Short mmCIF file of C-alpha atoms in Angstrom, two decimals:
data_model
loop_
_atom_site.label_atom_id
_atom_site.label_comp_id
_atom_site.label_asym_id
_atom_site.label_seq_id
_atom_site.Cartn_x
_atom_site.Cartn_y
_atom_site.Cartn_z
CA ASP A 1 270.11 100.94 203.04
CA SER A 2 270.82 100.38 199.33
CA GLY A 3 267.37 101.50 198.20
CA VAL A 4 266.69 98.12 196.58
CA THR A 5 263.74 96.29 198.13
CA GLN A 6 263.22 92.55 197.90
CA THR A 7 260.24 90.54 199.09
CA PRO A 8 259.75 88.12 200.67
CA LYS A 9 262.81 87.99 202.91
CA HIS A 10 262.28 84.31 203.70
CA LEU A 11 260.32 81.65 201.92
CA ILE A 12 259.90 77.98 202.73
CA THR A 13 258.18 75.74 200.23
CA ALA A 14 258.04 72.18 198.99
CA THR A 15 259.59 70.48 195.98
CA GLY A 16 257.57 70.86 192.83
CA GLN A 17 256.07 74.18 193.89
CA ARG A 18 256.35 77.59 192.24
CA VAL A 19 257.35 80.86 193.88
CA THR A 20 257.70 84.47 192.81
CA LEU A 21 260.36 86.80 194.16
CA ARG A 22 259.87 90.51 193.81
CA CYS A 23 262.36 93.36 193.50
CA SER A 24 261.96 97.12 193.46
CA PRO A 25 265.10 98.86 192.20
CA ARG A 26 266.52 102.13 193.48
CA SER A 27 264.60 105.15 192.33
CA GLY A 28 265.83 106.10 188.87
CA ASP A 29 267.73 102.88 188.18
CA LEU A 30 266.79 101.24 184.89
CA SER A 31 268.79 98.01 185.15
CA VAL A 32 267.83 95.09 187.35
CA TYR A 33 269.99 92.03 187.88
CA TRP A 34 269.19 88.72 189.54
CA TYR A 35 271.82 86.59 191.24
CA GLN A 36 271.64 83.27 193.04
CA GLN A 37 273.99 82.62 195.96
CA SER A 38 274.52 79.13 197.27
CA LEU A 39 277.30 77.69 199.40
CA ASP A 40 278.73 75.46 196.70
CA GLN A 41 278.26 77.64 193.62
CA GLY A 42 278.96 81.08 195.02
CA LEU A 43 277.21 84.07 193.47
CA GLN A 44 275.81 83.16 190.06
CA PHE A 45 274.47 85.70 187.60
CA LEU A 46 271.01 84.75 186.39
CA ILE A 47 269.60 87.52 184.24
CA GLN A 48 269.60 91.27 183.60
CA TYR A 49 266.85 93.60 182.45
CA TYR A 50 267.21 97.15 181.21
CA ASN A 51 264.12 99.35 181.06
CA GLY A 52 261.83 96.39 180.58
CA GLU A 53 263.92 94.45 178.11
CA GLU A 54 266.11 91.43 178.71
CA ARG A 55 269.76 92.46 178.29
CA ALA A 56 271.85 89.52 179.37
CA LYS A 57 271.30 85.96 180.41
CA GLY A 58 273.56 83.92 182.63
CA ASN A 59 273.17 80.54 184.28
CA ILE A 60 269.40 80.69 184.51
CA LEU A 61 267.55 77.39 184.40
CA GLU A 62 264.63 76.90 182.02
CA ARG A 63 262.41 76.40 185.08
CA PHE A 64 263.19 79.99 186.06
CA SER A 65 261.88 83.09 184.35
CA ALA A 66 261.91 86.78 185.03
CA GLN A 67 260.44 90.01 183.78
CA GLN A 68 260.70 93.72 184.39
CA PHE A 69 257.49 95.70 184.41
CA PRO A 70 256.81 99.25 183.12
CA ASP A 71 257.22 100.63 186.65
CA LEU A 72 260.68 98.97 186.60
CA HIS A 73 260.05 96.49 189.36
CA SER A 74 261.07 92.95 188.53
CA GLU A 75 259.89 89.48 189.40
CA LEU A 76 261.79 86.21 189.34
CA ASN A 77 259.61 83.14 188.96
CA LEU A 78 260.95 79.78 190.05
CA SER A 79 258.90 76.71 189.17
CA SER A 80 259.07 72.95 189.65
CA LEU A 81 261.31 73.65 192.59
CA GLU A 82 264.01 71.20 193.57
CA LEU A 83 266.00 70.86 196.77
CA GLY A 84 269.03 72.30 194.99
CA ASP A 85 267.19 75.55 194.34
CA SER A 86 267.48 76.43 198.00
CA ALA A 87 269.63 79.56 198.03
CA LEU A 88 269.74 83.28 198.61
CA TYR A 89 268.38 85.18 195.62
CA PHE A 90 269.63 88.71 195.23
CA CYS A 91 268.32 91.51 193.14
CA ALA A 92 270.59 94.41 192.27
CA SER A 93 270.07 97.59 190.32
CA SER A 94 272.28 100.08 188.60
CA GLY A 95 271.97 103.49 187.05
CA PRO A 96 271.05 104.61 183.56
CA ASP A 97 274.33 103.59 181.90
CA ARG A 98 273.14 101.11 179.30
CA GLY A 99 276.44 99.81 178.09
CA GLY A 100 278.76 99.14 180.95
CA THR A 101 278.66 97.63 184.35
CA GLY A 102 279.20 100.19 187.03
CA GLU A 103 278.38 99.87 190.69
CA LEU A 104 275.55 97.55 191.59
CA PHE A 105 273.25 98.19 194.52
CA PHE A 106 272.06 94.98 196.13
CA GLY A 107 268.92 94.21 198.04
CA GLU A 108 269.01 92.16 201.22
CA GLY A 109 268.00 89.02 199.36
CA SER A 110 265.23 86.46 199.50
CA ARG A 111 266.20 83.26 201.25
CA LEU A 112 264.44 80.32 199.64
CA THR A 113 264.30 76.97 201.38
CA VAL A 114 262.88 74.04 199.44
CA LEU A 115 261.92 71.04 201.59
CA SER B 1 281.86 81.43 182.42
CA GLN B 2 284.20 84.30 183.21
CA GLN B 3 284.72 84.54 186.92
CA GLY B 4 287.18 86.13 189.27
CA GLU B 5 288.81 83.90 191.82
CA GLU B 6 289.77 85.21 195.24
CA ASP B 7 292.67 84.05 197.29
CA PRO B 8 292.84 83.09 200.10
CA GLN B 9 289.42 81.54 200.67
CA ALA B 10 289.64 82.47 204.35
CA LEU B 11 291.84 84.83 206.33
CA SER B 12 292.04 85.37 210.06
CA ILE B 13 293.97 88.30 211.51
CA GLN B 14 294.25 90.33 214.70
CA GLU B 15 292.65 93.73 215.00
CA GLY B 16 295.06 96.43 213.85
CA GLU B 17 296.81 94.21 211.30
CA ASN B 18 296.52 94.66 207.56
CA ALA B 19 294.51 92.25 205.43
CA THR B 20 295.35 91.51 201.82
CA MET B 21 293.08 89.63 199.45
CA ASN B 22 293.84 88.76 195.86
CA CYS B 23 291.71 88.23 192.81
CA SER B 24 292.62 86.65 189.49
CA TYR B 25 290.47 86.69 186.38
CA LYS B 26 290.57 85.19 182.93
CA THR B 27 289.76 87.62 180.13
CA SER B 28 290.01 91.33 179.36
CA ILE B 29 287.87 93.60 181.47
CA ASN B 30 286.51 97.14 181.50
CA ASN B 31 286.64 97.42 185.23
CA LEU B 32 287.03 95.39 188.39
CA GLN B 33 285.03 95.95 191.52
CA TRP B 34 285.26 94.82 195.12
CA TYR B 35 282.22 94.15 197.26
CA ARG B 36 281.73 93.25 200.88
CA GLN B 37 279.05 90.99 202.33
CA ASN B 38 278.23 90.63 205.99
CA SER B 39 276.89 87.20 206.82
CA GLY B 40 273.59 86.58 205.04
CA ARG B 41 273.20 90.22 204.00
CA GLY B 42 273.29 91.98 200.66
CA LEU B 43 276.55 92.88 198.98
CA VAL B 44 277.86 96.39 199.39
CA HIS B 45 280.06 98.05 196.80
CA LEU B 46 283.48 99.09 198.08
CA ILE B 47 285.51 100.33 195.15
CA LEU B 48 285.72 100.21 191.36
CA ILE B 49 288.98 100.34 189.44
CA ARG B 50 289.03 100.79 185.68
CA SER B 51 291.27 98.79 183.39
CA ASN B 52 293.45 101.86 182.70
CA GLU B 53 294.04 102.49 186.41
CA ARG B 54 296.71 100.78 188.46
CA GLU B 55 295.86 101.81 191.99
CA LYS B 56 292.98 103.34 193.84
CA HIS B 57 292.39 104.34 197.46
CA SER B 58 289.27 104.79 199.51
CA GLY B 59 289.72 105.39 203.22
CA ARG B 60 291.50 102.33 204.64
CA LEU B 61 291.11 100.45 201.36
CA ARG B 62 293.75 100.22 198.68
CA VAL B 63 293.11 98.36 195.45
CA THR B 64 295.68 97.55 192.80
CA LEU B 65 295.11 96.20 189.33
CA ASP B 66 297.65 94.47 187.10
CA THR B 67 296.01 93.81 183.75
CA SER B 68 299.11 92.07 182.39
CA LYS B 69 298.78 89.45 185.12
CA LYS B 70 294.99 89.65 185.18
CA SER B 71 295.01 90.15 188.91
CA SER B 72 293.93 92.59 191.56
CA SER B 73 294.50 92.96 195.26
CA LEU B 74 292.49 94.56 198.04
CA LEU B 75 294.35 95.81 201.08
CA ILE B 76 292.51 96.78 204.23
CA THR B 77 294.80 98.65 206.58
CA ALA B 78 294.50 98.80 210.37
CA SER B 79 291.68 96.26 210.39
CA ARG B 80 288.82 96.40 212.86
CA ALA B 81 286.49 93.72 214.17
CA ALA B 82 283.74 95.38 212.13
CA ASP B 83 285.67 94.50 208.95
CA THR B 84 284.76 90.85 209.52
CA ALA B 85 282.88 89.87 206.36
CA SER B 86 283.27 88.15 203.01
CA TYR B 87 284.95 90.12 200.24
CA PHE B 88 284.25 89.52 196.57
CA CYS B 89 285.86 90.74 193.42
CA ALA B 90 283.64 91.24 190.41
CA THR B 91 284.70 91.54 186.81
CA ASP B 92 282.72 92.56 183.78
CA PHE B 93 283.03 90.94 180.43
CA LEU B 94 281.32 91.29 177.10
CA SER B 95 278.91 88.43 176.61
CA GLY B 96 278.05 86.89 173.30
CA ALA B 97 274.83 88.88 173.26
CA GLY B 98 276.79 92.12 173.16
CA SER B 99 276.08 93.21 176.70
CA TYR B 100 278.27 93.23 179.78
CA GLN B 101 277.85 90.78 182.61
CA LEU B 102 279.28 91.32 186.07
CA THR B 103 280.51 88.04 187.50
CA PHE B 104 281.70 87.39 191.03
CA GLY B 105 284.28 85.14 192.56
CA LYS B 106 283.52 82.91 195.52
CA GLY B 107 284.96 85.41 197.97
CA THR B 108 287.47 85.64 200.78
CA LYS B 109 286.07 85.23 204.26
CA LEU B 110 287.88 87.65 206.55
CA SER B 111 287.78 87.28 210.32
CA VAL B 112 289.26 90.08 212.41
CA ILE B 113 289.86 89.02 215.98
CA PRO B 114 289.52 91.75 218.62
#
């Protein structure tokens, strides 16, 4: 058990809909990362937050947004969903080191299926 | 974007044999990490090697790093059926925004046959 909790584990929805994925980092971790894993694209970095502030942005679509709340949990919002958004969405957290990228602790993922 | 690339994409070996996976990357790094993923599960960190290190061991794992060739290898000795999983290398790089991003390759799928 990594200590990172993601909900929901599975989600099935229709094109055009909006969903919210939730992540609780390990106790004491200040950084939260979101990754998307699909068969054709592999593991793609979406976005990182550190202590409530956006730190780095990767291949995140404009239809997607995220935030980290004062209690350090994070939410990833996916809107106007398309079939191609079907993927495993992972949240990861890391310790208080602001500058570098040490070990990441991954949740079990949220599997999104868009029909 | 910066991304490590693992080779081979898939590897099938007999239990007890050694498994070697390679990773190549494009730009300078602070560190390189290896992760393991069982089918459909979250990734689990295996080992981190810093850019000033050449070799690191952890149990049956041995990682090497050659920064001049921008490559790394992961060796799993005396493999077991339970080692069946996908293995990813991850490299960090300094993004234009001044922060580090950790990017992953597409992984090597290892099958260990009992």
